[in-house]
């Protein structure tokens, strides 16, 4: 069997496959639409399996033997010979064991091609499915069978097919087997509850071929992932009986993310009703115990009862009792999970109730609004529009500025030919380094012993702080970072040392053998912990205007509120990586680094090696995504590799596994805002006092700057005459948090919108109205005294967004929908954006470029910015093309390096096009001027001729460009100066529908209007807007880290940490760029785009909040309520308090140790 991914099906040399190009279908193309492998989505890989006739196989490796029998006879022989062998079918579960948990199985026996285990057949009463049959085959087989059988026989089959739709993704379903799911015995298996409720039977056989049958509901599962089978037995098949006419069957699943996610809780219900009286019934739940659990007591008690309202009331009480969880139950979210049990039963009750025969007068009326509980979300295919301004008719065809030019490395990325650090051909003698990470959040290092690791063949060295020839410390005294821990560790994931070995496998295995003894200290994990212990970094800043006391005195009403915003994982596709190449002379070192700031890495590597900057060259070709996570936090890996390379005198490489990356590199800062806001009865804000707390982790990194930026944005687009803000940077024992797209801004803007929504609730007016009356007007300034220029553009975005989205009409439709539906609610909201652009630290607002014209007329362009999928190089080529007056295909950017363009600023803060674009333009203008005499003299000649003529005339054909942003920089000592060069504006309207019983939601439509000045490249800019919005959507609704109380990250992989999937994209998604709004201050009259639109996803959050408000009103609850971000299914459900959540008791915080905490 061979697997070919999208990388292997075509290349630039051999020709692109249609899926990589744009002539496939309207939707399945990658490159021409800027498709890249470094976008932050889980798709993009296309699997193709080529079948061949199976033969028995045996492969033997260094430490594992893999056997593939093709019939039961061979299988039983193997199992007799190797009683401890591990069976593997699709490997989707075993693979997790070996890759993540590092379990080692010396003998693996593949069941995937055992003929008898692959049969699937139906008869008059049941379907019998072989244990190795894949889930995709089951889906197909059952779907076809259902077309042949009468409906009443197929109720359990229909439920299986429906559940499989929500089971993992297609790639997993194509290989995962039914037997693997059953035997794994996961408490959140999606199929086992259905099999138990359906009364399925398992057939198992021992190595002699002796078979026995197990009814799966009959104590087959004995404990967490254990079952009643003997070690020598193999699961052969499962039999699923058909249903009869009087049976009703339904299953439910609730996950963090609707698509491709494991369950939080799932359930399957079967009831046999004769004349509306229960003859038999079965209720099985996943996620409520160490195994799939039958609600046996409840089932027994309701036999013989009539399917009426009193049954609903009694059953929910019985289930609340039988399915109760202790407050410290594994998995956490105990109240939510318990409420899901009741919600699911209510849904089942209503769906069966529709089929009951007896009339119940009052029920009929209730039914129409209640029936919304049973409607599944229906999602049509995504509709979208992208609107942008065309270039003027008289623009030269060779001038690409303003045109949607294809991303310069889109083809390489779509074919897989784009070279990232891990794709670089190994150097001769190259070694690999695996980091030895701290496993404790806060501890004194008592002993670090690498003796056993060093004995392993293939291991060269153990590196730690003793090998650092320069400085092991970086940052402010007392607040900075150590490269390798010396006496104490302050977070899990901190570097203690590194093992250098022949290859990754050996290095990682040896790293696990390094013995570390800790003396544990109490850790601080959350912001609340840090506040209680006053654990703050210095300085604690304050900023303000006016007099808040007067402001509160002049207010009709004053409210106090709180909102907490969770952290966000960068989840770049290319994890942190680097390669250190020691030069043979002068102690020089070259580092291939996956970083956003080559100057910073150069400084850090120089510092740890004790060498001058000029000996250290940092080279960056491209990153597979950065999002801020590689601005500073790539320094430790590059520096550790440099120390190792110096010590062993050979090239050393490392690329983190996802779990290593997630548990060591930090995230977006979690924030807590505690505010007091005063306002008039009409909703006009008079005064704001706010304390902002951020969770910085174990070192300062960029946390002070992140807080500064947050403080600057706490008023978003609103005018507030009296403000006091205090910013507390909390020091905790989690990995140091760092830059992330928006750099504190989204958190601050979110707080502003939260008090807006509170004011709306208190004043009884719409959120839109409160926003509108408080919007900044022309001539008004921010509370740090910067005049907001061109504020009318924000008004234009606002008004156009209202119009394009038909807001007024849809708001009425939302109201009507909410009137007629009790358990589904809709919300709609509009959010404005005023985003300050520029580094508030003056020195950072500078950039350089170096442009070379070769004698063949081709141009090599280098500048200070890093390409990380955002299209920076493409835009810079467009600028150079316009300035030099040549076609863009004559211009190439190969990489950035500190020995071509030095002293760069990070590629961050959305300003890389602004800064580097001006530097490129200045360099190109110099060259243009040098060629001008030749152009004028020989008008009928070409660019190539002018270049040659200039060369023979001994004219320099290379030039540098340097740019510094004027009039920018904030001085915190004097609290004066403008932190931003200009403002970017935008507005978004989103409409959502929530399921009040489960907390699920769908974004029905989003409209965005964004001010990007004159777009240099509308395709890239709109891609940035859509991508930023979806990343913001993840931040505000979905993505959530969970920590053990002792500081271990529990969500260190895509299995637990969910970024948005394809079906989270709004069903209708419209993006427009404001037209005719050149920004004369910036290159090609453009504006920044990378970060600002991310916050517009808050429109989804506040629509959700609005929908929750309607649900609460139906339960008789009015007034303001707290909804923290992200608005996960759990938070939405629990905020929609109702008669079911009332039945769930909650334990008093502090009386138990929770399974997880949020930072
Ligand atoms: C990304 C991802 C998403 C997932 N999503 C879901 C989901 O949505 N819902 C869900 O329920 N699960 C999910 N899973 C879990 C997993 O995919 C399923 O449990 C799957 O059905 C396992 O099948 P497999 O063939 O890959 O099992 P394997 O990994 O091959 O084996 C799993 C276990 O079963 C044993 N085994 C396999 N066959 C037999 C047999 N015939 N006799 C005895 N023992 C046997 C193996 O020894 C092993 O212990 C997901 C997993 C991944 C990686």
Short mmCIF file of C-alpha atoms in Angstrom, two decimals, residues 785-964:
data_model
loop_
_atom_site.label_atom_id
_atom_site.label_comp_id
_atom_site.label_asym_id
_atom_site.label_seq_id
_atom_site.Cartn_x
_atom_site.Cartn_y
_atom_site.Cartn_z
CA UNK A 785 -4.07 62.05 23.73
CA UNK A 786 -3.47 60.90 20.18
CA UNK A 787 -5.84 62.52 17.70
CA UNK A 788 -7.54 59.83 15.63
CA UNK A 789 -7.12 60.99 12.07
CA UNK A 790 -9.66 60.17 9.35
CA UNK A 791 -12.11 58.85 11.90
CA UNK A 792 -14.85 59.32 9.28
CA UNK A 793 -13.48 56.17 7.65
CA UNK A 794 -14.60 54.18 10.65
CA UNK A 795 -18.07 55.65 10.26
CA UNK A 796 -17.97 54.66 6.58
CA UNK A 797 -17.04 51.07 7.48
CA UNK A 798 -19.84 51.04 10.08
CA UNK A 799 -22.53 52.38 7.74
CA UNK A 800 -21.49 50.26 4.76
CA UNK A 801 -21.43 47.19 6.95
CA UNK A 802 -24.94 47.91 8.24
CA UNK A 803 -26.18 48.35 4.68
CA UNK A 804 -24.40 45.43 3.07
CA UNK A 805 -25.53 43.09 5.80
CA UNK A 806 -29.17 44.31 5.69
CA UNK A 807 -28.80 44.63 9.44
CA UNK A 808 -32.14 46.26 10.24
CA UNK A 809 -34.20 43.71 8.36
CA UNK A 810 -32.26 40.77 9.74
CA UNK A 811 -32.54 42.07 13.27
CA UNK A 812 -36.32 41.86 12.91
CA UNK A 813 -36.02 38.34 11.51
CA UNK A 814 -33.86 37.35 14.46
CA UNK A 815 -36.52 38.65 16.86
CA UNK A 816 -39.21 36.70 15.05
CA UNK A 817 -37.09 33.53 15.09
CA UNK A 818 -36.50 33.88 18.81
CA UNK A 819 -40.21 34.36 19.47
CA UNK A 820 -41.08 31.09 17.79
CA UNK A 821 -38.21 28.93 19.07
CA UNK A 822 -37.52 28.15 22.69
CA UNK A 823 -34.40 26.02 22.47
CA UNK A 824 -32.63 27.59 19.52
CA UNK A 825 -31.89 31.29 19.69
CA UNK A 826 -30.31 33.69 17.25
CA UNK A 827 -28.28 36.82 17.86
CA UNK A 828 -26.89 39.50 15.59
CA UNK A 829 -24.38 42.20 16.38
CA UNK A 830 -22.16 44.80 14.79
CA UNK A 831 -18.68 45.60 16.09
CA UNK A 832 -16.50 48.60 15.16
CA UNK A 833 -12.72 48.55 15.06
CA UNK A 834 -10.18 51.30 15.56
CA UNK A 835 -6.70 49.79 15.54
CA UNK A 836 -3.50 51.75 16.15
CA UNK A 837 -0.73 50.85 13.70
CA UNK A 838 2.97 51.17 14.51
CA UNK A 839 5.44 50.13 17.17
CA UNK A 840 5.00 52.42 20.15
CA UNK A 841 8.73 51.98 20.86
CA UNK A 842 10.19 54.56 18.47
CA UNK A 843 13.44 52.73 17.60
CA UNK A 844 11.57 49.77 16.17
CA UNK A 845 9.97 51.82 13.42
CA UNK A 846 12.82 51.39 10.95
CA UNK A 847 13.59 49.05 8.06
CA UNK A 848 16.20 48.31 5.45
CA UNK A 849 16.30 46.78 2.00
CA UNK A 850 19.04 45.72 -0.37
CA UNK A 851 18.31 45.52 -4.08
CA UNK A 852 20.69 44.10 -6.66
CA UNK A 853 20.29 44.31 -10.42
CA UNK A 854 22.35 41.64 -12.16
CA UNK A 855 23.73 42.18 -15.63
CA UNK A 856 21.03 39.99 -17.20
CA UNK A 857 18.43 42.46 -15.89
CA UNK A 858 17.12 40.20 -13.17
CA UNK A 859 16.66 41.68 -9.73
CA UNK A 860 17.40 40.14 -6.34
CA UNK A 861 15.39 41.78 -3.61
CA UNK A 862 16.19 41.46 0.08
CA UNK A 863 14.56 43.30 2.90
CA UNK A 864 14.15 42.98 6.63
CA UNK A 865 10.81 41.19 6.70
CA UNK A 866 10.21 37.46 7.08
CA UNK A 867 7.84 35.57 4.81
CA UNK A 868 5.57 33.41 6.92
CA UNK A 869 2.73 32.77 4.54
CA UNK A 870 1.32 36.28 4.85
CA UNK A 871 2.49 37.32 1.37
CA UNK A 872 5.05 39.92 2.43
CA UNK A 873 7.59 38.95 -0.23
CA UNK A 874 4.86 39.10 -2.88
CA UNK A 875 3.86 42.61 -1.85
CA UNK A 876 7.51 43.73 -1.76
CA UNK A 877 8.01 42.38 -5.27
CA UNK A 878 4.95 44.35 -6.36
CA UNK A 879 6.40 47.54 -4.85
CA UNK A 880 9.76 46.92 -6.51
CA UNK A 881 8.11 46.09 -9.81
CA UNK A 882 6.16 49.37 -9.83
CA UNK A 883 9.17 51.45 -8.74
CA UNK A 884 11.62 49.94 -11.23
CA UNK A 885 9.00 49.69 -13.97
CA UNK A 886 9.71 46.03 -14.72
CA UNK A 887 7.62 42.87 -14.68
CA UNK A 888 7.33 41.14 -11.33
CA UNK A 889 8.78 37.90 -12.73
CA UNK A 890 12.15 39.64 -13.12
CA UNK A 891 12.32 40.07 -9.34
CA UNK A 892 13.18 37.36 -6.85
CA UNK A 893 13.55 37.16 -3.10
CA UNK A 894 15.61 34.21 -1.95
CA UNK A 895 15.81 34.66 1.81
CA UNK A 896 16.59 37.16 4.57
CA UNK A 897 19.83 37.15 6.41
CA UNK A 898 21.61 39.32 8.88
CA UNK A 899 24.58 39.63 6.53
CA UNK A 900 22.53 41.23 3.76
CA UNK A 901 20.03 43.45 5.59
CA UNK A 902 21.19 44.07 9.17
CA UNK A 903 19.58 45.48 12.32
CA UNK A 904 16.05 44.64 11.30
CA UNK A 905 12.88 45.02 13.31
CA UNK A 906 10.70 41.96 13.90
CA UNK A 907 8.19 40.99 11.27
CA UNK A 908 5.34 41.89 13.53
CA UNK A 909 2.76 44.48 14.41
CA UNK A 910 1.23 44.45 10.90
CA UNK A 911 3.77 47.07 9.81
CA UNK A 912 6.19 44.94 7.80
CA UNK A 913 4.73 46.02 4.45
CA UNK A 914 4.67 49.64 5.60
CA UNK A 915 8.26 49.65 6.85
CA UNK A 916 10.00 47.31 4.43
CA UNK A 917 7.88 48.51 1.53
CA UNK A 918 9.20 52.05 1.98
CA UNK A 919 12.77 50.76 2.30
CA UNK A 920 12.35 48.70 -0.89
CA UNK A 921 10.85 51.69 -2.67
CA UNK A 922 13.72 53.96 -1.60
CA UNK A 923 16.34 51.44 -2.76
CA UNK A 924 14.55 50.92 -6.08
CA UNK A 925 14.17 54.64 -6.64
CA UNK A 926 17.94 55.03 -6.27
CA UNK A 927 18.50 52.40 -8.92
CA UNK A 928 15.79 53.84 -11.14
CA UNK A 929 17.51 57.20 -11.00
CA UNK A 930 20.87 55.66 -11.85
CA UNK A 931 19.36 54.05 -14.94
CA UNK A 932 17.42 57.15 -15.95
CA UNK A 933 20.11 58.54 -18.32
CA UNK A 934 20.12 55.27 -20.27
CA UNK A 935 16.34 55.09 -20.37
CA UNK A 936 16.12 58.67 -21.66
CA UNK A 937 18.92 58.22 -24.14
CA UNK A 938 17.62 55.00 -25.67
CA UNK A 939 13.87 55.12 -25.43
CA UNK A 940 13.34 52.29 -27.90
CA UNK A 941 15.59 49.88 -25.97
CA UNK A 942 14.64 47.53 -23.17
CA UNK A 943 15.36 47.28 -19.45
CA UNK A 944 18.02 44.64 -20.14
CA UNK A 945 19.79 46.98 -22.57
CA UNK A 946 19.78 49.86 -20.07
CA UNK A 947 21.14 47.60 -17.35
CA UNK A 948 23.96 46.37 -19.58
CA UNK A 949 24.80 49.87 -20.72
CA UNK A 950 24.95 51.08 -17.12
CA UNK A 951 27.16 48.16 -16.17
CA UNK A 952 29.62 48.87 -18.95
CA UNK A 953 29.58 52.51 -17.81
CA UNK A 954 30.61 51.29 -14.34
CA UNK A 955 27.38 52.36 -12.65
CA UNK A 956 26.63 50.64 -9.35
CA UNK A 957 23.69 48.30 -9.81
CA UNK A 958 22.96 47.62 -6.19
CA UNK A 959 21.46 49.92 -3.59
CA UNK A 960 20.28 49.89 -0.03
CA UNK A 961 17.13 51.57 1.15
CA UNK A 962 16.48 52.72 4.67
CA UNK A 963 13.23 54.02 6.12
CA UNK A 964 12.18 55.35 9.48
#
